[in-house]
Short mmCIF file of C-alpha atoms and ligand atoms in Angstrom, two decimals:
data_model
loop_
_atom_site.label_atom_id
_atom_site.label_comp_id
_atom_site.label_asym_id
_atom_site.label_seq_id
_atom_site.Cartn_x
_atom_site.Cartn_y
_atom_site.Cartn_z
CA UNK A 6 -4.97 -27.46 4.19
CA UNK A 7 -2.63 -25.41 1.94
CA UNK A 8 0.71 -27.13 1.50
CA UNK A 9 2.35 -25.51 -1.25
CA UNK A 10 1.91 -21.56 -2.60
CA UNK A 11 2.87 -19.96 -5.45
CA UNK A 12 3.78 -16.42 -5.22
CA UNK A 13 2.62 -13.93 -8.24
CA UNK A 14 4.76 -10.94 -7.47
CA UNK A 15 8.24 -10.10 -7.14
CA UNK A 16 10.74 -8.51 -5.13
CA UNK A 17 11.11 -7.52 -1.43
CA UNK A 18 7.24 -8.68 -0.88
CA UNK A 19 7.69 -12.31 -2.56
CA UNK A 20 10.29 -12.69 -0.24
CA UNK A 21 8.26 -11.84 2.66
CA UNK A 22 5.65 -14.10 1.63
CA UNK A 23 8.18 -17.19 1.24
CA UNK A 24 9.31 -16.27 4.50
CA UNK A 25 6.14 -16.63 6.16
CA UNK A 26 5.54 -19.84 4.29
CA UNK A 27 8.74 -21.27 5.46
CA UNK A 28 7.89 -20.79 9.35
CA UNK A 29 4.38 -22.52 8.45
CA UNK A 30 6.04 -25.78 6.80
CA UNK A 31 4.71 -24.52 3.42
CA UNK A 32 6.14 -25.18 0.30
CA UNK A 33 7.09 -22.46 -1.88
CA UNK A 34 6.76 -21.50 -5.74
CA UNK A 35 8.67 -18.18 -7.29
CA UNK A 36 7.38 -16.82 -10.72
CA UNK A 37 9.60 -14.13 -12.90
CA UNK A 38 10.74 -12.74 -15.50
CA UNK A 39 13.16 -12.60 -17.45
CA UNK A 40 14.60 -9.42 -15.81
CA UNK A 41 14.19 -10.92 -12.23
CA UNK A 42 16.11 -13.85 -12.96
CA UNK A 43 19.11 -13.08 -10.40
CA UNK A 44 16.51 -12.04 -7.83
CA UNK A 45 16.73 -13.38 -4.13
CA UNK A 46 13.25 -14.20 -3.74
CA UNK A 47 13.76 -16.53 -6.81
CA UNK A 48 16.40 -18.54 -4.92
CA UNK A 49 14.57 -18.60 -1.82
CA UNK A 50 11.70 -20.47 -2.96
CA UNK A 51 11.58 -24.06 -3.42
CA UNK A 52 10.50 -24.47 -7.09
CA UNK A 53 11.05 -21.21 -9.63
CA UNK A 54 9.68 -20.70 -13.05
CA UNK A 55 10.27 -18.76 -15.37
CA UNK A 56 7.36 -16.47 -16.61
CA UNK A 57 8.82 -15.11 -19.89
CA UNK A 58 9.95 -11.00 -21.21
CA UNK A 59 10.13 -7.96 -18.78
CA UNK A 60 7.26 -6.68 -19.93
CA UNK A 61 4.62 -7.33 -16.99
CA UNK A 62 1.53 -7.98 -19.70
CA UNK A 63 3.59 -11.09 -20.27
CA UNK A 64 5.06 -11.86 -17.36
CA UNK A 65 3.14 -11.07 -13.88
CA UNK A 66 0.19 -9.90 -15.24
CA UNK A 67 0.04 -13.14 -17.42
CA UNK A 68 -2.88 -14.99 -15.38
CA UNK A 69 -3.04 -17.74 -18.27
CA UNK A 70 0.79 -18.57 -17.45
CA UNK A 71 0.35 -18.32 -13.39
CA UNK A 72 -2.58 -20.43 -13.19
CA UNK A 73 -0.81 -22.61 -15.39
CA UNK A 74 2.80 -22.98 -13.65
CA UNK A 75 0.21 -23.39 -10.38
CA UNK A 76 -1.55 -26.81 -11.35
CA UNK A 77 1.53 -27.98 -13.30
CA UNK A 78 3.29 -27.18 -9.65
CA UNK A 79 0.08 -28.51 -7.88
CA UNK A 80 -0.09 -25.83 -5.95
CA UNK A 81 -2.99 -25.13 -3.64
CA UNK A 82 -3.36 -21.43 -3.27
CA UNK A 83 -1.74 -18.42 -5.02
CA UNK A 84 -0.77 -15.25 -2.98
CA UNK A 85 -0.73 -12.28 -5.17
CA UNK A 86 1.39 -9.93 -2.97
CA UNK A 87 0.63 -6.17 -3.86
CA UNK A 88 0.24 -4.88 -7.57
CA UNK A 89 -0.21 -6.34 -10.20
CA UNK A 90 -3.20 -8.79 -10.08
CA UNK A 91 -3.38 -8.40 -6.21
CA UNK A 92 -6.60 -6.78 -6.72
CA UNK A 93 -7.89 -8.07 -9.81
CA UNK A 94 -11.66 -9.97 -9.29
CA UNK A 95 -11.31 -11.88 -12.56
CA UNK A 96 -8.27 -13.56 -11.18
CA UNK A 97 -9.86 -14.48 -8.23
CA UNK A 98 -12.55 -15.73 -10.40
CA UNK A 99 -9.94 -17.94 -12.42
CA UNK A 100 -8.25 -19.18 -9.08
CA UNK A 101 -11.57 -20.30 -7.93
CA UNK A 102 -12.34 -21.76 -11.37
CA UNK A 103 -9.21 -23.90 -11.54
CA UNK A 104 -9.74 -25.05 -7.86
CA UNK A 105 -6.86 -22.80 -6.47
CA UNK A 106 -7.34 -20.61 -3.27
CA UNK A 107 -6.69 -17.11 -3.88
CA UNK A 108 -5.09 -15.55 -0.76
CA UNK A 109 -7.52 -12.51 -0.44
CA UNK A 110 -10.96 -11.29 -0.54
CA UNK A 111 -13.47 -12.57 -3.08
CA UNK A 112 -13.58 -11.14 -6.71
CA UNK A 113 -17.09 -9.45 -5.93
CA UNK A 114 -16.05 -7.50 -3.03
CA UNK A 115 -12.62 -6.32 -4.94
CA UNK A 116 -14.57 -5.50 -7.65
CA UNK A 117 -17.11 -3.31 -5.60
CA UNK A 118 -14.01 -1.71 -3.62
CA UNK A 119 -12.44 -0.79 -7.48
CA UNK A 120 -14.73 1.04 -7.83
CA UNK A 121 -14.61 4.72 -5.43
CA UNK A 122 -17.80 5.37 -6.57
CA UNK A 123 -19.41 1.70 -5.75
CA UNK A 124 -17.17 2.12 -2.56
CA UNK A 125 -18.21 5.26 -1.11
CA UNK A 126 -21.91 4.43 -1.48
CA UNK A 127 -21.12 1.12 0.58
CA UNK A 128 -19.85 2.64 2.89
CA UNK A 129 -22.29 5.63 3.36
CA UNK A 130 -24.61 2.57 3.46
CA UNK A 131 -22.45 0.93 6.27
CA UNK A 132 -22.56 4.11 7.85
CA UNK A 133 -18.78 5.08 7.56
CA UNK A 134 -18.56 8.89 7.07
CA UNK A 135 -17.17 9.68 3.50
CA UNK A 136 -15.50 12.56 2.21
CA UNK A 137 -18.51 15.30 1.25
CA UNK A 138 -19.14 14.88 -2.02
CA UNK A 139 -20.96 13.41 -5.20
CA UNK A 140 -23.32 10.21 -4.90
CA UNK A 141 -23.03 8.60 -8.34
CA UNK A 142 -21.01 9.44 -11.56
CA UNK A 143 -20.58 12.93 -13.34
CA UNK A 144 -21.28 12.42 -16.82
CA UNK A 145 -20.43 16.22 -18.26
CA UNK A 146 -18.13 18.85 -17.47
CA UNK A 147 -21.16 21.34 -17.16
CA UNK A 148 -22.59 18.58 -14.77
CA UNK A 149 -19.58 18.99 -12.81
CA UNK A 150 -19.11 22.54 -12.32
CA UNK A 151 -22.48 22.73 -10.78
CA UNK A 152 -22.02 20.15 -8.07
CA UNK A 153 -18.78 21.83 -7.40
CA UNK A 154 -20.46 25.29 -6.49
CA UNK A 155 -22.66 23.20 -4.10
CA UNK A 156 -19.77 21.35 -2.69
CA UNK A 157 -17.59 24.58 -2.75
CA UNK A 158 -14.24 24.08 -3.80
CA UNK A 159 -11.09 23.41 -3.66
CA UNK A 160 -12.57 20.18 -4.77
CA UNK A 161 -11.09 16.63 -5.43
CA UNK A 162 -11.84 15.41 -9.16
CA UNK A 163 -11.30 11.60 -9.14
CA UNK A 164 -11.87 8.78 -11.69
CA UNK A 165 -13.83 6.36 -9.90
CA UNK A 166 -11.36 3.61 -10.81
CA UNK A 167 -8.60 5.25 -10.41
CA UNK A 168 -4.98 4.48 -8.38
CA UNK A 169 -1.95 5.89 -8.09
CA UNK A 170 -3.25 9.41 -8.83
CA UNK A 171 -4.17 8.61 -12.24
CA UNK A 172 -7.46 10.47 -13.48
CA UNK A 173 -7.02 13.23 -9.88
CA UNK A 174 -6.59 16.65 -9.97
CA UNK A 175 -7.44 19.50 -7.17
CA UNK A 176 -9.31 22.28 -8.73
CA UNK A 177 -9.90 25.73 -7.51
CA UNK A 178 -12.56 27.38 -10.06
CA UNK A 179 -15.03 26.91 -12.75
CA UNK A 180 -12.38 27.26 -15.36
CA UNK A 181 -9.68 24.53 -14.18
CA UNK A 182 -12.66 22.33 -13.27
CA UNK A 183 -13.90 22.08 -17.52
CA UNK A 184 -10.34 22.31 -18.57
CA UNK A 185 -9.57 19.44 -16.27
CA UNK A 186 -13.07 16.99 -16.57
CA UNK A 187 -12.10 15.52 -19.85
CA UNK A 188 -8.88 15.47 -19.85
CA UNK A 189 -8.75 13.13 -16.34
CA UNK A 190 -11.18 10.63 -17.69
CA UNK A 191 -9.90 9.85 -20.83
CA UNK A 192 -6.54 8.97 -19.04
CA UNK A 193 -8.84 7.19 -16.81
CA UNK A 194 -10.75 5.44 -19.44
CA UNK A 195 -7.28 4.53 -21.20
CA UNK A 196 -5.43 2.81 -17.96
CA UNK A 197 -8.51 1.54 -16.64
CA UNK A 198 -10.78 0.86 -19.22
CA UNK A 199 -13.64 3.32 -17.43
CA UNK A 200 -13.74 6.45 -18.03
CA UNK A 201 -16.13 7.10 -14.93
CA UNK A 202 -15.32 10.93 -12.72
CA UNK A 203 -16.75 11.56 -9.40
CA UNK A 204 -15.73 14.29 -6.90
CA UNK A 205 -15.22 15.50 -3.04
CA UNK A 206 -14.44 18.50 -1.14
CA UNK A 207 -10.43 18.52 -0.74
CA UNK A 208 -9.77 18.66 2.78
CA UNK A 209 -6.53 20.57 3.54
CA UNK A 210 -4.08 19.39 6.22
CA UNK A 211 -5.94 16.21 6.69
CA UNK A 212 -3.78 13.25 7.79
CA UNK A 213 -4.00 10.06 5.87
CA UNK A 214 -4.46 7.03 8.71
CA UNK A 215 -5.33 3.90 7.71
CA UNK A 216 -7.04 0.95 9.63
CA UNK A 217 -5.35 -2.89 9.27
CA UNK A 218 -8.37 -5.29 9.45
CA UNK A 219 -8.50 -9.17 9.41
CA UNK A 220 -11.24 -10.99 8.69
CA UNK A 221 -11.76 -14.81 8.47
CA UNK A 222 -14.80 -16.70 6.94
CA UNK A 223 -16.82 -17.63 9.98
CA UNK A 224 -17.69 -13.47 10.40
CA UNK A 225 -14.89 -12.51 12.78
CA UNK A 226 -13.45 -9.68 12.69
CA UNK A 227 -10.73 -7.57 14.27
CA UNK A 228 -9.04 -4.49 13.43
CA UNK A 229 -4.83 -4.13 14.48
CA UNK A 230 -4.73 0.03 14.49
CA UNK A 231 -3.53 2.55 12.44
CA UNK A 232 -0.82 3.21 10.39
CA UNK A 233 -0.46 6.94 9.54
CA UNK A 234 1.04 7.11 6.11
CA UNK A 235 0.27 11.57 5.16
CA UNK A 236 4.16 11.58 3.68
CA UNK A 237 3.19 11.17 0.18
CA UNK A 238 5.03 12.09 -2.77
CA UNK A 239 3.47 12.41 -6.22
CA UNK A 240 0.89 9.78 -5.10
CA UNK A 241 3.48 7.13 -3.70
CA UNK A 242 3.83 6.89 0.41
CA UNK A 243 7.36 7.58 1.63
CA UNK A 244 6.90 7.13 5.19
CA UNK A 245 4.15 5.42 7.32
CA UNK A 246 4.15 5.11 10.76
CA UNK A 247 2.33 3.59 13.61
CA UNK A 248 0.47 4.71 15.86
CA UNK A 249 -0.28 7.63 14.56
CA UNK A 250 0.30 10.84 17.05
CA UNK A 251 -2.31 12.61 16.63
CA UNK A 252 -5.63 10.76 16.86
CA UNK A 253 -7.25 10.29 20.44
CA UNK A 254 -7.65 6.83 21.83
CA UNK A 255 -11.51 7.58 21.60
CA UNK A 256 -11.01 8.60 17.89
CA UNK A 257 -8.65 5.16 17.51
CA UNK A 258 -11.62 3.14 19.11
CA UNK A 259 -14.06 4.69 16.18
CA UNK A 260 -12.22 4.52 13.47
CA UNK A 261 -11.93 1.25 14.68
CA UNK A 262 -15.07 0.48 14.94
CA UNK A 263 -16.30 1.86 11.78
CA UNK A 264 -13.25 0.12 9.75
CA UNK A 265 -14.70 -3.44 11.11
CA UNK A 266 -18.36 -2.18 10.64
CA UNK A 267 -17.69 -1.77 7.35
CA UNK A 268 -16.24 -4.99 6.63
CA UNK A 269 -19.17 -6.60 8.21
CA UNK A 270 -21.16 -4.88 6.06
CA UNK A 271 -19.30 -5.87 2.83
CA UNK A 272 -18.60 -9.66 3.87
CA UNK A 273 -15.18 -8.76 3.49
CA UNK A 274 -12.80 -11.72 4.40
CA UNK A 275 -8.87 -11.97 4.65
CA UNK A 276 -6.46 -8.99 5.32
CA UNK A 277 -7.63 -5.42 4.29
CA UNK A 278 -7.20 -1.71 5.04
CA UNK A 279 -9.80 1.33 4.94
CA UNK A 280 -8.24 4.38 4.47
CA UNK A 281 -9.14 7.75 5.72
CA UNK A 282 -8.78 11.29 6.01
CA UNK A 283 -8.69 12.78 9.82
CA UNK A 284 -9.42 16.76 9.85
CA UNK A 285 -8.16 18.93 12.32
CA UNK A 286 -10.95 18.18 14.43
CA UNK A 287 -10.08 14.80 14.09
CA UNK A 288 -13.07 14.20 12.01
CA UNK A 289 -12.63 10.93 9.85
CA UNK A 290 -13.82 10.30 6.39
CA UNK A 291 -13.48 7.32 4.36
CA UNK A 292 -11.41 7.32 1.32
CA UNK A 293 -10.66 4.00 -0.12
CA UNK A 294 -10.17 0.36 0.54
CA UNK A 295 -7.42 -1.60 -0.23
CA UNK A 296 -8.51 -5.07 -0.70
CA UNK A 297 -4.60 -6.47 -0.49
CA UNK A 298 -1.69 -6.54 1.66
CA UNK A 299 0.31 -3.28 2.10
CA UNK A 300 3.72 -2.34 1.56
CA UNK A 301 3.51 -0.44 4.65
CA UNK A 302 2.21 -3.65 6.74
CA UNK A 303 5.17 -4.00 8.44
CA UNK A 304 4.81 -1.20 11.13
CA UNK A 305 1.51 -2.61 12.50
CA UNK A 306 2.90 -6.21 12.74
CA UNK A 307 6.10 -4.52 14.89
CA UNK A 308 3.41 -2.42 16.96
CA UNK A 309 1.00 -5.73 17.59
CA UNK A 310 3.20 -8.67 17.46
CA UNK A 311 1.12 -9.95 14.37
CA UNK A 312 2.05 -11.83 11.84
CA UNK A 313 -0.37 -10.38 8.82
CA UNK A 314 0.68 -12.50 5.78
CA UNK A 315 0.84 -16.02 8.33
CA UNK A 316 -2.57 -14.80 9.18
CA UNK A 317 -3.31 -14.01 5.63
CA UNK A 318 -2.76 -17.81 4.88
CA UNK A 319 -4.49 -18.93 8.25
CA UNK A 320 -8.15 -17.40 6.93
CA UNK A 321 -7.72 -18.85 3.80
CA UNK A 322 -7.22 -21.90 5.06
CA UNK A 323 -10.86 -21.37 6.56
CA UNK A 324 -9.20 -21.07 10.05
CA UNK A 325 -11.64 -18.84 12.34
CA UNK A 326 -9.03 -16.14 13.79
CA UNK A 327 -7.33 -17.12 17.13
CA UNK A 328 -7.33 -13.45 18.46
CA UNK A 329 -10.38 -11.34 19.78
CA UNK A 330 -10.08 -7.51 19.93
CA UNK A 331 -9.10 -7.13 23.27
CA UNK A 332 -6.13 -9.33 22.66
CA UNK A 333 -4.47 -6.51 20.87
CA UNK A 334 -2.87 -3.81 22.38
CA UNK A 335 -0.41 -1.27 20.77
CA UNK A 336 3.54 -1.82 21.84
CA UNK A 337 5.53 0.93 21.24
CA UNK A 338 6.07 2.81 17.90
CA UNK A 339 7.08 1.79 14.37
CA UNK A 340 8.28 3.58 11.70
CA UNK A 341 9.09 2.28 7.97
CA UNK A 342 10.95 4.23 5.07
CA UNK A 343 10.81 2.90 1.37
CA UNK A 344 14.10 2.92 -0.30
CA UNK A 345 13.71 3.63 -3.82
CA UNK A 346 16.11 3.44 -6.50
CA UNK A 347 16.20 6.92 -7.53
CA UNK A 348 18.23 10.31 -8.05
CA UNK A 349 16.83 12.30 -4.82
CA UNK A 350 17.11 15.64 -6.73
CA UNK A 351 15.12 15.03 -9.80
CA UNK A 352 13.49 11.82 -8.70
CA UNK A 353 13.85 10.00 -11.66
CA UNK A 354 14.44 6.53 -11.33
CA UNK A 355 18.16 5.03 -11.25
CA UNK A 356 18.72 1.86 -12.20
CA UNK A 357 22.02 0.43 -12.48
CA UNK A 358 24.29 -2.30 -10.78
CA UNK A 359 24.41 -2.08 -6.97
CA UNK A 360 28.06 -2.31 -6.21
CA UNK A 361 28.13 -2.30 -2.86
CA UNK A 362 24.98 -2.78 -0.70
CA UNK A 363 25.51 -2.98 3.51
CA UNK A 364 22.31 -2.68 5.38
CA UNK A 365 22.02 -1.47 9.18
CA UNK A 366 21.77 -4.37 11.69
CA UNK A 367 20.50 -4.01 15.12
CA UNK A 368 17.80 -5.23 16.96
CA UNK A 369 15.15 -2.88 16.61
CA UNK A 370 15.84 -2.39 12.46
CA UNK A 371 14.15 -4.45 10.16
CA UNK A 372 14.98 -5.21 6.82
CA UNK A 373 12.97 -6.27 4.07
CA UNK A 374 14.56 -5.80 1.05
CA UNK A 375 14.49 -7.07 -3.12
CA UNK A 376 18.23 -6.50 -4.06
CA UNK A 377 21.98 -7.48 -3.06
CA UNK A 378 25.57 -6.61 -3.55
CA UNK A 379 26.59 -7.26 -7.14
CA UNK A 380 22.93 -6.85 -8.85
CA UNK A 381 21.58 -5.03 -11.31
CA UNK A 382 18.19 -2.94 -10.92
CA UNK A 383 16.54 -3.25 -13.86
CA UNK A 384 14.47 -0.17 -14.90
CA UNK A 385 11.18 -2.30 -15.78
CA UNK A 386 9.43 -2.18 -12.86
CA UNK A 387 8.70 -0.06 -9.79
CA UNK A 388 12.53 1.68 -8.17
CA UNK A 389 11.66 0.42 -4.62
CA UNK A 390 14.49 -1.92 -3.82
CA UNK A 391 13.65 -1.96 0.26
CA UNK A 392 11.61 -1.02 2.91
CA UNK A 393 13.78 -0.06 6.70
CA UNK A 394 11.97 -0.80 9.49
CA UNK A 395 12.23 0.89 13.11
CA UNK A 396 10.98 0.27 16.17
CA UNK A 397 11.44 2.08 19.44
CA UNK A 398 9.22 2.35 22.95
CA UNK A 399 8.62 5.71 21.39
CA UNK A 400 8.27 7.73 18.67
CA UNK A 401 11.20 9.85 19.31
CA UNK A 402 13.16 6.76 20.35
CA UNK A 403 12.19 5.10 16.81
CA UNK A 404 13.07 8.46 15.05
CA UNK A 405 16.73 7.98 16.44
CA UNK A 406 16.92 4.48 15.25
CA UNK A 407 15.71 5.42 12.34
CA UNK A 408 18.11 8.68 11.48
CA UNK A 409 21.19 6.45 12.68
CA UNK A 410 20.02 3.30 10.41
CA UNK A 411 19.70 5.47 7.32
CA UNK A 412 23.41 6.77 8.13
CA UNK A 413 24.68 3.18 7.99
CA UNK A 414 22.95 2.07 5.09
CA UNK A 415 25.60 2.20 2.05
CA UNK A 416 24.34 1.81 -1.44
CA UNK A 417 26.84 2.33 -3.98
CA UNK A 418 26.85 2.02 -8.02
CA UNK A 419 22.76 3.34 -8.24
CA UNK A 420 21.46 6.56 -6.78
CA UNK A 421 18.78 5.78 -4.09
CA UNK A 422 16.08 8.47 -2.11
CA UNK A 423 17.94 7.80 1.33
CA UNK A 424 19.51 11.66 1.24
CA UNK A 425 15.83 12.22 0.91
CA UNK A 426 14.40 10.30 3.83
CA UNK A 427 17.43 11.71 5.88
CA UNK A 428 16.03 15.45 4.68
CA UNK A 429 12.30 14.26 5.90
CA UNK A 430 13.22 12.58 9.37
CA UNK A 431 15.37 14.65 10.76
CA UNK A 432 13.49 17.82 10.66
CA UNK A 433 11.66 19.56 13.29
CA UNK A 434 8.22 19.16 11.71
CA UNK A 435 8.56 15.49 11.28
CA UNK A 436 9.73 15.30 14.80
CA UNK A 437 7.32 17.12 16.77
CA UNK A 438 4.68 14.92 14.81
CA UNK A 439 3.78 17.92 11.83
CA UNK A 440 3.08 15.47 8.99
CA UNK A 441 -0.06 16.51 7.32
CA UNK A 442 -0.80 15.65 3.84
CA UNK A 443 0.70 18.71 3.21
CA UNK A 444 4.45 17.85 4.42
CA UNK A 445 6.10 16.99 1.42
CA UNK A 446 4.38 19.99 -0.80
CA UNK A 447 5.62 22.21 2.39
CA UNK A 448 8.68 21.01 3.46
CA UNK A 449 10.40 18.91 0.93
CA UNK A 450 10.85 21.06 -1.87
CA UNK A 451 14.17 19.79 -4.00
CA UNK A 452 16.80 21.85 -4.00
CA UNK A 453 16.36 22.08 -8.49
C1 MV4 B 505 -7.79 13.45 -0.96
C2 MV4 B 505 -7.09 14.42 -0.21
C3 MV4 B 505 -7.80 15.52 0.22
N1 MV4 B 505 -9.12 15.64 -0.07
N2 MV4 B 505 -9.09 13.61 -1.22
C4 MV4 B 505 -6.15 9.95 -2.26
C5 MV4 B 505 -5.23 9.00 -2.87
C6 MV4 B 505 -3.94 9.31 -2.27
N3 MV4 B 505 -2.85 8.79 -2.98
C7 MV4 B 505 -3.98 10.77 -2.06
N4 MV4 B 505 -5.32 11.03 -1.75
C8 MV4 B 505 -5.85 12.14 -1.19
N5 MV4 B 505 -7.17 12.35 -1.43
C9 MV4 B 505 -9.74 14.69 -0.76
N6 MV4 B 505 -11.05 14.81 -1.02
C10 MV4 B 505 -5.74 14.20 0.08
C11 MV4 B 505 -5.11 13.07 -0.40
C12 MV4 B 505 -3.74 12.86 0.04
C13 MV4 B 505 -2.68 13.68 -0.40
C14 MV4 B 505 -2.83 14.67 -1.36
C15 MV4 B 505 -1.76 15.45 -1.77
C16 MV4 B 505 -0.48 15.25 -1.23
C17 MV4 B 505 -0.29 14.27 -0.30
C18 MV4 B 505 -1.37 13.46 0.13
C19 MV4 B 505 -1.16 12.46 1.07
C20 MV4 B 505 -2.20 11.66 1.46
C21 MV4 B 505 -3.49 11.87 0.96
#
């Protein structure tokens, strides 16, 4: 039985996680830097150490140090949030090594799933539709540009290891597919260490929904819905909500299914999400897995009454899940915004010292947020300082909430995206449930 976790992340998500440790009776260790020493999460854990300089190669990204501060600590299992090494199989591999649980899948399945190109042939094999597209890797430019008149374009280039739109570019011809083949995997190759390109069709006005599973380690498996997350800017989610408007509740049921078939197939355990594109015929293709916990987990715990990171811990543990699938039923609708610490105009990030920092209160808001009054943001890691959390019986009733929490929620000394997320909610597209991948290209186009 795990008594005692250390946490190796930061922010609004290390707080979650001690939270959820608290309500189980588990003790609590906090790792930072030397940037994130005024932090709440670092107060809210039981033990805290430090990790050493901003810079995350030596501080959350140090496995030597973690795994270290862990045994010193004695403690039992290590939850690696989101990030950082969340979804990196050699630190599994060293957790297991050392005789520490790692709070996720195993390092073979993350490793298959880091790779798109190892993905989307498991799951063609698990027989999850996947995006049209190439089978293995695309070796030359000249190899390229004759798939892509099979495929037709616009096409999707991707680096197979790729995240955070790092190595992807849409091309429309011959010409911008050669100018762009070497280009993307030798940025690929330098922040991944693999240089390997694959492509698919792009699919225009797709919606990006994504299935929640949980699995535990005696084969059960159940998945908790969809959260639709198409508001994307420059790669990063803005908005996810849940359940998504425009699938059926036959389409839900597939996707469904074919989210837990493919887990089955992988012998993936703990918490996980397949994502996918929907067409307009609410076709659905598989696009990625994320072998981690989400930022946007919140809105399927508020539609299901789940508790993903306490379950998280539970299937570690080598508990067999409590809940079947027809247990769960969708209540309501839930809506998160990320609150990010930057100018909404240009974007950039602004970091600074929060002077004054009130955040909405009611009922149906949740907060989960990594800052306070009085506190500096430091500009070393990723702007988000919060996630806001809505719920209502219905979408338009969480939309409300949502509009009238963002109005309360005063921020002063930094610049933060909130006039932003005002912009995106309370238009008519977002409201009558218009959010294709397309929205933000569309409809959000600064005002510089
Ligand atoms: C796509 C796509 C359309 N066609 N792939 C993958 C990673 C994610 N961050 C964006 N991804 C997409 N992959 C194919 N073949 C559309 C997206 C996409 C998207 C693209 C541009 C602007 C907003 C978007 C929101 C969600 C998904």
């Amino acid at each position: 039985m795990i008594k005692k976790i250390l946490i190796a992340n930061r922010g609004e998500i290390a707080a979650r996680i001690i939270r959820a440790c608290k309500k189980q009776g588990i003790q609590t260790v906090a790792v930072y830097s030397e940037a994130d020493q005024k932090a709440p999460y670092v107060f809210m854990a039981d033990e805290s150490f430090l990790l050493g300089p901003p810079r995350v190669v030596e501080s959350y990204l140090n496995m030597e140090k973690i795994l270290r501060i862990a045994k010193e600590t004695n403690a039992d299992a290590i939850h690696p949030g989101y990030g950082f090494l969340s979804e990196n199989d050699q630190f599994e591999k060293k957790c297991t090594a050392a005789g520490i649980i790692f709070i996720g899948p195993t390092g073979d399945v993350m490793n298959k799933m880091g790779s798109k190109i190892a993905a989307r042939a498991a799951m063609q094999e698990a027989g999850v539709p996947i995006v049209p597209g190439t089978d293995g890797v695309i070796d030359t430019a000249e190899d390229a540009v004759k798939v892509a008149n099979e495929i037709g374009y616009p096409i999707m280039l991707k680096a197979s290891a790729g995240g955070g739109g790092i190595g992807m570019q849409v091309v429309h011809t011959d010409d911008e597919l050669i100018k762009a083949f070497a280009g993307n995997s030798k940025r690929a190759q330098t922040f991944f260490g693999d240089g390997a390109m694959f492509m698919e069709k792009k699919l225009d006005h797709a919606r990006h929904i994504e299935i929640q599973i949980l699995a535990d380690q005696h084969g059960n498996v159940v998945h908790l819905f969809e959260r639709e997350c198409s508001i994307q800017r420059r790669n990063q989610k803005v908005v996810e909500e849940a359940p998504s408007t425009f699938i059926s509740d036959q389409t839900r049921q597939k996707m469904g299914e074919a989210a837990i078939n493919a887990v089955k197939t992988l012998g993936y355990t703990n918490a996980g999400t397949i994502e996918f594109l929907v067409d307009e015929q609410e076709q659905f293709y598989f696009l990625e897995m994320n072998t981690r916990i989400q930022v946007e987990h919140p809105v399927t715990e508020e539609i299901t009454g789940m508790d993903i990171v306490e379950e998280q811990i539970h299937i570690a543990n080598g508990k067999a899940l409590t809940i079947e699938q027809g247990d769960l039923k969708i209540d309501g609708h839930a809506i998160e915004v990320r609150i990010y610490a930057e100018d909404p105009v240009t974007f950039f990030p602004s970091p600074g010292h929060i002077t004054t920092f009130t955040k909405p209160i009611g009922e149906r808001i949740r907060n989960e947020v990594a800052v306070t009054e009085n506190y500096d943001v430091t500009p070393f890691y990723d702007p988000m300082i919060g996630k806001l959390i809505v719920k209502g019986s219905t979408r338009d009733e969480a939309i409300k909430q949502l509009i009238e929490a963002l109005q309360q929620y005063k921020i002063e000394g930094i610049k933060t995206n909130i006039p932003m997320l005002l912009k995106v909610i309370d238009s008519d597209r977002f409201k009558a449930g218009d959010t294709t991948t397309a929205f933000v290209e569309e409809h959000y186009l600064p005002t510089v």
